Amino acid sequence: IKEDLGCIVIAAGSHATADYQNLLKQHPCLDYILIGEYELTAKELVSSLIEQKTQGISDIPGIAFRDAIGNISATKPRDMLRDLDYLPFPDREDFPATIYPDFAFYAPCINILSSRGCPAGCVYCTERHVLYNSPQYRMRKPEKVVDEMEYCIRKYGAKQFYFDDQSFVVNKKHVMGICKELLRRKTSILWTCMGDAMFVDYDMLEIMANAGCIGMKFGVESANPEILRNIDKPLDLEKVRKVVKWCKKLMIKTHATFCIGLPGETPDTIQKSIKFMEELNADTAQVSKVIPYPGTPMYQWAMEHNHLSTTDLSQFDGAGKAILSSPELSCDELDRWHGIFSRKVAR
């Protein structure tokens, strides 16, 4: 693209944030990298480039680039956006909104965000440890969220929404606010969400169901409490059982996610997770292999203990061949157990 158009190329996202030094060293086609949360950084950088105010670029926070003699420089970090409602609704025109459904029962299903961040510290999470690098949980106003939903119903004929927050259910007041606003306006629309068993209670789930919620995803990862402690996931497994029962009573479908190969994993702990998955009786489930992404504490742990079989990022795929080994489980063994677990999930 750069050769054909002579354009300026800007990279952003978790990988760019975690590894901007190497990316700029290895890829001359990259001119700028935006570090962390990047909407306002991109706006200010593009404005400066259009106005040809290149001298002022070093004053824009959250940018990495090569200076006049080729050295890589980074400006001061940008503070996270306090008011998410400052941002306009996402531009859903260039990439059609209806072709990215997730946990969808009805089409068109539109993805939407009501918040950013998560107070939990799960060691594999790129948003928590890389893109935002903060436990801060920021919420949009319920009125703005429902405004966007009604806009998408009118514009795209949405029949369902999926709240793709890191965890939609962190703050009870926030959830209740959105649900009450949907009910107040009589906005009759079905929706699902990425949730968390550790944050919900029955009252929250009940108003969610009344306001149109028909499904919730949540991460279990492992049925071994020690592994959950190893990954800084403050999850009570008995609470998970309760949440699934509450959801069944309220006609909310449940989707439980598991991950194998986490620190402390053994064949015995995998078997325990399989047994828990079967007893949990969620409506659907999935299992992936652990992937320690650059910039996360898990990646640092894997590198320090020489557990990665490759650093080729094209191989970092939770559904592909295992890349993380341990004294208890080789990559081949992890692949074998993933096949066993997957067949149990399929049943």
Tab-separated table of C-alpha atoms in Angstrom:
chain	number	residue	atom	x	y	z
A	1	ILE	CA	0.000	0.000	0.000
A	2	LYS	CA	2.776	2.421	0.876
A	3	GLU	CA	4.636	1.630	-2.348
A	4	ASP	CA	1.520	2.091	-4.494
A	5	LEU	CA	0.045	5.151	-2.807
A	6	GLY	CA	2.938	6.825	-1.020
A	7	CYS	CA	0.660	7.237	1.988
A	8	ILE	CA	1.465	7.517	5.675
A	9	VAL	CA	0.930	4.221	7.521
A	10	ILE	CA	-0.198	4.224	11.149
A	11	ALA	CA	-0.541	1.121	13.345
A	12	ALA	CA	-2.569	0.791	16.555
A	13	GLY	CA	-3.902	-1.866	18.911
A	14	SER	CA	-2.630	-4.257	21.569
A	15	HIS	CA	0.286	-5.695	19.593
A	16	ALA	CA	1.376	-2.265	18.399
A	17	THR	CA	1.250	-0.941	21.963
A	18	ALA	CA	3.188	-3.859	23.447
A	19	ASP	CA	5.917	-4.027	20.811
A	20	TYR	CA	6.172	-0.621	19.139
A	21	GLN	CA	9.980	-0.516	19.381
A	22	ASN	CA	10.486	-3.716	17.396
A	23	LEU	CA	7.693	-2.972	14.950
A	24	LEU	CA	9.219	0.365	13.981
A	25	LYS	CA	12.703	-1.181	13.776
A	26	GLN	CA	11.614	-4.129	11.636
A	27	HIS	CA	9.027	-2.490	9.364
A	28	PRO	CA	10.143	0.696	7.563
A	29	CYS	CA	6.666	0.970	6.022
A	30	LEU	CA	5.268	1.999	9.425
A	31	ASP	CA	5.452	5.738	10.065
A	32	TYR	CA	3.636	6.066	13.387
A	33	ILE	CA	2.334	3.784	16.117
A	34	LEU	CA	-0.479	4.811	18.446
A	35	ILE	CA	0.051	3.521	21.975
A	36	GLY	CA	-2.867	2.481	24.167
A	37	GLU	CA	-6.389	3.850	23.726
A	38	TYR	CA	-6.014	5.607	20.435
A	39	GLU	CA	-9.148	7.359	19.115
A	40	LEU	CA	-8.138	10.864	20.223
A	41	THR	CA	-4.485	10.211	19.397
A	42	ALA	CA	-5.444	9.266	15.844
A	43	LYS	CA	-7.674	12.330	15.482
A	44	GLU	CA	-4.953	14.711	16.666
A	45	LEU	CA	-2.215	13.049	14.594
A	46	VAL	CA	-4.249	13.034	11.383
A	47	SER	CA	-5.250	16.664	11.939
A	48	SER	CA	-1.584	17.630	12.354
A	49	LEU	CA	-0.584	15.709	9.217
A	50	ILE	CA	-3.366	17.283	7.150
A	51	GLU	CA	-2.348	20.728	8.351
A	52	GLN	CA	1.331	19.773	7.842
A	53	LYS	CA	2.162	20.707	11.433
A	54	THR	CA	4.787	17.987	11.814
A	55	GLN	CA	6.663	19.984	14.448
A	56	GLY	CA	3.704	19.658	16.804
A	57	ILE	CA	3.460	15.885	16.565
A	58	SER	CA	5.949	15.385	19.376
A	59	ASP	CA	3.475	17.197	21.643
A	60	ILE	CA	0.679	14.699	20.956
A	61	PRO	CA	0.559	12.086	23.745
A	62	GLY	CA	0.537	8.379	22.932
A	63	ILE	CA	2.636	8.287	19.723
A	64	ALA	CA	5.821	6.418	18.736
A	65	PHE	CA	7.793	7.343	15.593
A	66	ARG	CA	11.288	7.704	14.123
A	67	ASP	CA	12.965	11.051	14.580
A	68	ALA	CA	14.962	12.877	11.915
A	69	ILE	CA	18.026	10.646	12.392
A	70	GLY	CA	16.066	7.401	12.593
A	71	ASN	CA	15.948	6.915	16.353
A	72	ILE	CA	12.661	5.690	17.787
A	73	SER	CA	10.917	8.142	20.086
A	74	ALA	CA	7.719	7.928	22.083
A	75	THR	CA	5.724	10.829	23.454
A	76	LYS	CA	4.265	10.847	26.968
A	77	PRO	CA	1.410	8.375	27.577
A	78	ARG	CA	-2.119	9.556	26.917
A	79	ASP	CA	-4.586	9.543	29.778
A	80	MET	CA	-7.570	7.284	29.203
A	81	LEU	CA	-10.715	8.988	27.990
A	82	ARG	CA	-12.841	9.740	31.043
A	83	ASP	CA	-16.132	10.346	29.222
A	84	LEU	CA	-16.826	7.569	26.713
A	85	ASP	CA	-19.910	9.433	25.517
A	86	TYR	CA	-17.595	12.093	24.081
A	87	LEU	CA	-17.042	9.635	21.233
A	88	PRO	CA	-19.661	9.507	18.471
A	89	PHE	CA	-21.393	6.238	17.611
A	90	PRO	CA	-19.076	3.896	15.676
A	91	ASP	CA	-19.009	4.301	11.900
A	92	ARG	CA	-20.667	1.067	10.792
A	93	GLU	CA	-20.776	1.952	7.074
A	94	ASP	CA	-17.377	0.951	5.665
A	95	PHE	CA	-17.479	-2.476	7.332
A	96	PRO	CA	-21.117	-3.617	7.365
A	97	ALA	CA	-22.387	-3.878	10.927
A	98	THR	CA	-24.398	-7.018	10.277
A	99	ILE	CA	-21.520	-9.323	9.243
A	100	TYR	CA	-19.869	-9.585	12.678
A	101	PRO	CA	-22.473	-11.394	14.796
A	102	ASP	CA	-21.464	-12.950	18.116
A	103	PHE	CA	-23.674	-15.060	20.399
A	104	ALA	CA	-26.458	-14.315	17.930
A	105	PHE	CA	-29.869	-15.959	17.914
A	106	TYR	CA	-31.521	-13.487	15.512
A	107	ALA	CA	-30.238	-11.569	12.489
A	108	PRO	CA	-29.256	-8.848	11.963
A	109	CYS	CA	-27.299	-8.891	15.243
A	110	ILE	CA	-25.273	-5.746	15.968
A	111	ASN	CA	-22.270	-5.627	18.310
A	112	ILE	CA	-22.268	-2.730	20.779
A	113	LEU	CA	-20.183	-1.528	23.747
A	114	SER	CA	-21.541	0.021	26.937
A	115	SER	CA	-18.255	0.179	28.860
A	116	ARG	CA	-14.499	-0.221	28.717
A	117	GLY	CA	-12.152	-1.955	31.101
A	118	CYS	CA	-12.446	-4.513	33.864
A	119	PRO	CA	-11.398	-4.401	37.543
A	120	ALA	CA	-10.273	-8.050	37.475
A	121	GLY	CA	-6.612	-8.724	36.768
A	122	CYS	CA	-6.630	-11.922	34.661
A	123	VAL	CA	-3.007	-12.309	33.576
A	124	TYR	CA	-3.769	-13.178	29.944
A	125	CYS	CA	-6.012	-10.165	29.201
A	126	THR	CA	-4.580	-7.756	26.615
A	127	GLU	CA	-7.166	-5.042	27.247
A	128	ARG	CA	-6.558	-5.048	30.989
A	129	HIS	CA	-2.740	-5.172	30.831
A	130	VAL	CA	-1.830	-3.701	27.435
A	131	LEU	CA	-4.361	-1.517	25.636
A	132	TYR	CA	-5.746	0.202	28.764
A	133	ASN	CA	-3.157	-1.060	31.278
A	134	SER	CA	-5.528	-0.194	34.100
A	135	PRO	CA	-8.200	-1.768	36.327
A	136	GLN	CA	-10.408	1.283	35.761
A	137	TYR	CA	-13.967	0.499	34.621
A	138	ARG	CA	-15.599	3.244	32.555
A	139	MET	CA	-19.279	3.295	31.651
A	140	ARG	CA	-21.381	5.096	29.099
A	141	LYS	CA	-24.602	6.788	30.131
A	142	PRO	CA	-27.587	4.411	29.835
A	143	GLU	CA	-29.476	6.979	27.747
A	144	LYS	CA	-26.638	7.118	25.198
A	145	VAL	CA	-26.447	3.325	24.998
A	146	VAL	CA	-30.161	3.015	24.296
A	147	ASP	CA	-29.958	5.934	21.832
A	148	GLU	CA	-27.380	3.935	19.878
A	149	MET	CA	-29.498	0.781	20.022
A	150	GLU	CA	-32.555	2.620	18.683
A	151	TYR	CA	-30.424	4.218	15.956
A	152	CYS	CA	-29.196	0.763	14.851
A	153	ILE	CA	-32.752	-0.604	14.879
A	154	ARG	CA	-33.845	2.213	12.543
A	155	LYS	CA	-30.705	2.232	10.366
A	156	TYR	CA	-29.876	-1.480	10.070
A	157	GLY	CA	-33.096	-3.225	11.094
A	158	ALA	CA	-31.360	-4.801	14.098
A	159	LYS	CA	-33.241	-7.745	15.581
A	160	GLN	CA	-30.657	-8.386	18.310
A	161	PHE	CA	-27.633	-6.786	19.983
A	162	TYR	CA	-24.537	-8.348	21.540
A	163	PHE	CA	-22.811	-6.309	24.262
A	164	ASP	CA	-19.146	-7.052	23.566
A	165	ASP	CA	-17.862	-5.311	26.711
A	166	GLN	CA	-14.999	-6.968	28.543
A	167	SER	CA	-17.698	-7.622	31.108
A	168	PHE	CA	-21.118	-6.016	30.756
A	169	VAL	CA	-22.145	-6.850	34.323
A	170	VAL	CA	-19.341	-5.335	36.432
A	171	ASN	CA	-21.408	-2.460	37.830
A	172	LYS	CA	-24.950	-3.254	38.985
A	173	LYS	CA	-26.107	0.382	38.798
A	174	HIS	CA	-24.892	0.590	35.203
A	175	VAL	CA	-26.704	-2.597	34.175
A	176	MET	CA	-29.897	-1.601	35.963
A	177	GLY	CA	-29.732	1.836	34.334
A	178	ILE	CA	-29.598	0.412	30.809
A	179	CYS	CA	-32.338	-2.103	31.535
A	180	LYS	CA	-34.619	0.502	33.104
A	181	GLU	CA	-34.061	2.835	30.155
A	182	LEU	CA	-34.981	0.077	27.691
A	183	LEU	CA	-38.129	-0.670	29.684
A	184	ARG	CA	-39.031	3.021	30.111
A	185	ARG	CA	-38.851	3.626	26.367
A	186	LYS	CA	-40.572	0.308	25.610
A	187	THR	CA	-37.639	-0.500	23.303
A	188	SER	CA	-38.528	-4.085	22.470
A	189	ILE	CA	-35.268	-5.694	21.385
A	190	LEU	CA	-33.455	-8.912	22.306
A	191	TRP	CA	-29.827	-8.914	23.367
A	192	THR	CA	-26.959	-11.031	24.679
A	193	CYS	CA	-23.786	-10.020	26.481
A	194	MET	CA	-20.301	-10.933	27.562
A	195	GLY	CA	-20.739	-11.158	31.312
A	196	ASP	CA	-19.043	-12.637	34.332
A	197	ALA	CA	-20.359	-15.007	36.966
A	198	MET	CA	-18.341	-13.254	39.660
A	199	PHE	CA	-20.215	-9.933	39.326
A	200	VAL	CA	-23.889	-10.832	38.851
A	201	ASP	CA	-26.651	-11.503	41.350
A	202	TYR	CA	-30.204	-12.737	40.858
A	203	ASP	CA	-31.773	-9.271	40.936
A	204	MET	CA	-29.478	-8.078	38.161
A	205	LEU	CA	-30.206	-11.114	35.986
A	206	GLU	CA	-33.938	-10.742	36.557
A	207	ILE	CA	-34.118	-7.159	35.294
A	208	MET	CA	-31.786	-8.100	32.412
A	209	ALA	CA	-34.249	-10.815	31.367
A	210	ASN	CA	-37.193	-8.438	31.685
A	211	ALA	CA	-35.370	-5.903	29.482
A	212	GLY	CA	-34.694	-8.382	26.666
A	213	CYS	CA	-31.542	-10.314	27.649
A	214	ILE	CA	-31.641	-13.829	26.212
A	215	GLY	CA	-28.016	-14.920	26.636
A	216	MET	CA	-24.827	-14.379	28.623
A	217	LYS	CA	-21.288	-15.585	27.980
A	218	PHE	CA	-18.863	-15.921	30.877
A	219	GLY	CA	-15.387	-17.280	31.451
A	220	VAL	CA	-14.765	-20.196	33.776
A	221	GLU	CA	-11.329	-21.123	32.366
A	222	SER	CA	-10.566	-23.831	34.949
A	223	ALA	CA	-12.315	-25.815	37.672
A	224	ASN	CA	-9.133	-25.794	39.762
A	225	PRO	CA	-9.099	-22.997	42.400
A	226	GLU	CA	-5.299	-22.910	42.471
A	227	ILE	CA	-5.132	-22.271	38.728
A	228	LEU	CA	-7.722	-19.496	39.088
A	229	ARG	CA	-5.494	-17.925	41.755
A	230	ASN	CA	-2.454	-18.336	39.486
A	231	ILE	CA	-4.166	-16.310	36.757
A	232	ASP	CA	-5.588	-13.676	39.151
A	233	LYS	CA	-9.184	-14.558	38.287
A	234	PRO	CA	-11.266	-14.044	41.463
A	235	LEU	CA	-13.937	-16.587	40.566
A	236	ASP	CA	-15.972	-18.687	42.998
A	237	LEU	CA	-16.885	-21.953	41.248
A	238	GLU	CA	-19.968	-22.456	43.423
A	239	LYS	CA	-21.171	-19.018	42.310
A	240	VAL	CA	-20.810	-20.186	38.706
A	241	ARG	CA	-23.175	-23.085	39.394
A	242	LYS	CA	-25.697	-20.703	40.948
A	243	VAL	CA	-25.510	-18.270	38.026
A	244	VAL	CA	-26.268	-21.016	35.485
A	245	LYS	CA	-29.266	-22.148	37.546
A	246	TRP	CA	-30.521	-18.564	37.889
A	247	CYS	CA	-30.168	-18.026	34.129
A	248	LYS	CA	-32.086	-21.230	33.338
A	249	LYS	CA	-34.914	-20.072	35.604
A	250	LEU	CA	-34.985	-16.693	33.832
A	251	MET	CA	-34.736	-18.176	30.305
A	252	ILE	CA	-31.285	-16.654	29.707
A	253	LYS	CA	-29.060	-18.939	27.621
A	254	THR	CA	-25.564	-19.498	29.023
A	255	HIS	CA	-22.255	-19.993	27.220
A	256	ALA	CA	-19.287	-21.029	29.392
A	257	THR	CA	-15.715	-20.653	28.148
A	258	PHE	CA	-12.791	-22.789	29.300
A	259	CYS	CA	-9.065	-22.521	28.659
A	260	ILE	CA	-6.482	-25.282	29.115
A	261	GLY	CA	-2.740	-25.013	29.591
A	262	LEU	CA	-2.838	-22.248	32.199
A	263	PRO	CA	-0.087	-22.073	34.872
A	264	GLY	CA	-0.414	-25.128	37.124
A	265	GLU	CA	-2.342	-27.213	34.565
A	266	THR	CA	-1.941	-31.005	34.659
A	267	PRO	CA	-3.891	-33.868	33.108
A	268	ASP	CA	-5.766	-34.179	36.413
A	269	THR	CA	-6.841	-30.513	36.436
A	270	ILE	CA	-8.007	-30.766	32.824
A	271	GLN	CA	-10.131	-33.798	33.709
A	272	LYS	CA	-11.547	-31.848	36.635
A	273	SER	CA	-12.509	-28.982	34.296
A	274	ILE	CA	-14.166	-31.414	31.875
A	275	LYS	CA	-16.191	-32.896	34.730
A	276	PHE	CA	-17.171	-29.419	35.947
A	277	MET	CA	-18.220	-28.409	32.421
A	278	GLU	CA	-20.453	-31.467	32.131
A	279	GLU	CA	-22.022	-30.960	35.562
A	280	LEU	CA	-22.479	-27.217	35.023
A	281	ASN	CA	-24.975	-27.905	32.249
A	282	ALA	CA	-24.607	-24.522	30.545
A	283	ASP	CA	-26.461	-24.362	27.231
A	284	THR	CA	-23.233	-24.176	25.231
A	285	ALA	CA	-19.517	-24.126	25.977
A	286	GLN	CA	-16.151	-23.767	24.296
A	287	VAL	CA	-12.548	-24.630	25.095
A	288	SER	CA	-9.368	-23.033	23.806
A	289	LYS	CA	-5.646	-23.425	24.407
A	290	VAL	CA	-3.927	-20.724	26.417
A	291	ILE	CA	-2.254	-18.000	24.358
A	292	PRO	CA	0.095	-15.620	26.227
A	293	TYR	CA	-0.066	-12.433	24.161
A	294	PRO	CA	2.854	-9.958	24.184
A	295	GLY	CA	2.605	-7.322	26.870
A	296	THR	CA	0.601	-9.437	29.310
A	297	PRO	CA	1.953	-10.837	32.600
A	298	MET	CA	1.357	-14.321	31.206
A	299	TYR	CA	3.661	-13.615	28.243
A	300	GLN	CA	6.364	-12.370	30.596
A	301	TRP	CA	5.929	-15.492	32.757
A	302	ALA	CA	6.107	-17.779	29.715
A	303	MET	CA	9.285	-16.108	28.436
A	304	GLU	CA	10.978	-16.166	31.846
A	305	HIS	CA	10.270	-19.894	32.276
A	306	ASN	CA	11.052	-20.798	28.644
A	307	HIS	CA	7.575	-22.273	28.111
A	308	LEU	CA	6.903	-20.859	24.612
A	309	SER	CA	7.596	-23.137	21.663
A	310	THR	CA	7.565	-20.157	19.274
A	311	THR	CA	7.394	-16.364	19.267
A	312	ASP	CA	5.966	-16.299	15.733
A	313	LEU	CA	2.718	-14.399	16.303
A	314	SER	CA	1.053	-16.066	13.312
A	315	GLN	CA	0.998	-19.209	15.481
A	316	PHE	CA	-0.737	-17.470	18.401
A	317	ASP	CA	-4.180	-18.992	17.883
A	318	GLY	CA	-6.234	-20.594	20.648
A	319	ALA	CA	-7.769	-22.987	18.130
A	320	GLY	CA	-4.447	-23.840	16.445
A	321	LYS	CA	-1.481	-25.894	17.599
A	322	ALA	CA	-0.464	-25.389	21.224
A	323	ILE	CA	2.515	-23.058	21.730
A	324	LEU	CA	2.795	-23.103	25.540
A	325	SER	CA	4.317	-26.126	27.257
A	326	SER	CA	5.151	-26.939	30.882
A	327	PRO	CA	6.918	-29.748	32.746
A	328	GLU	CA	3.499	-31.387	33.235
A	329	LEU	CA	2.175	-30.910	29.684
A	330	SER	CA	4.057	-30.780	26.389
A	331	CYS	CA	2.504	-28.942	23.434
A	332	ASP	CA	1.573	-32.293	21.874
A	333	GLU	CA	-0.084	-33.430	25.114
A	334	LEU	CA	-2.001	-30.162	25.340
A	335	ASP	CA	-3.229	-30.659	21.764
A	336	ARG	CA	-4.365	-34.177	22.656
A	337	TRP	CA	-6.256	-32.992	25.726
A	338	HIS	CA	-7.827	-30.163	23.745
A	339	GLY	CA	-9.208	-32.771	21.348
A	340	ILE	CA	-10.645	-34.776	24.251
A	341	PHE	CA	-12.169	-31.674	25.863
A	342	SER	CA	-13.571	-30.473	22.511
A	343	ARG	CA	-15.347	-33.762	21.928
A	344	LYS	CA	-16.925	-33.525	25.383
A	345	VAL	CA	-18.024	-29.966	24.601
A	346	ALA	CA	-19.546	-31.106	21.298
A	347	ARG	CA	-21.673	-33.660	23.131
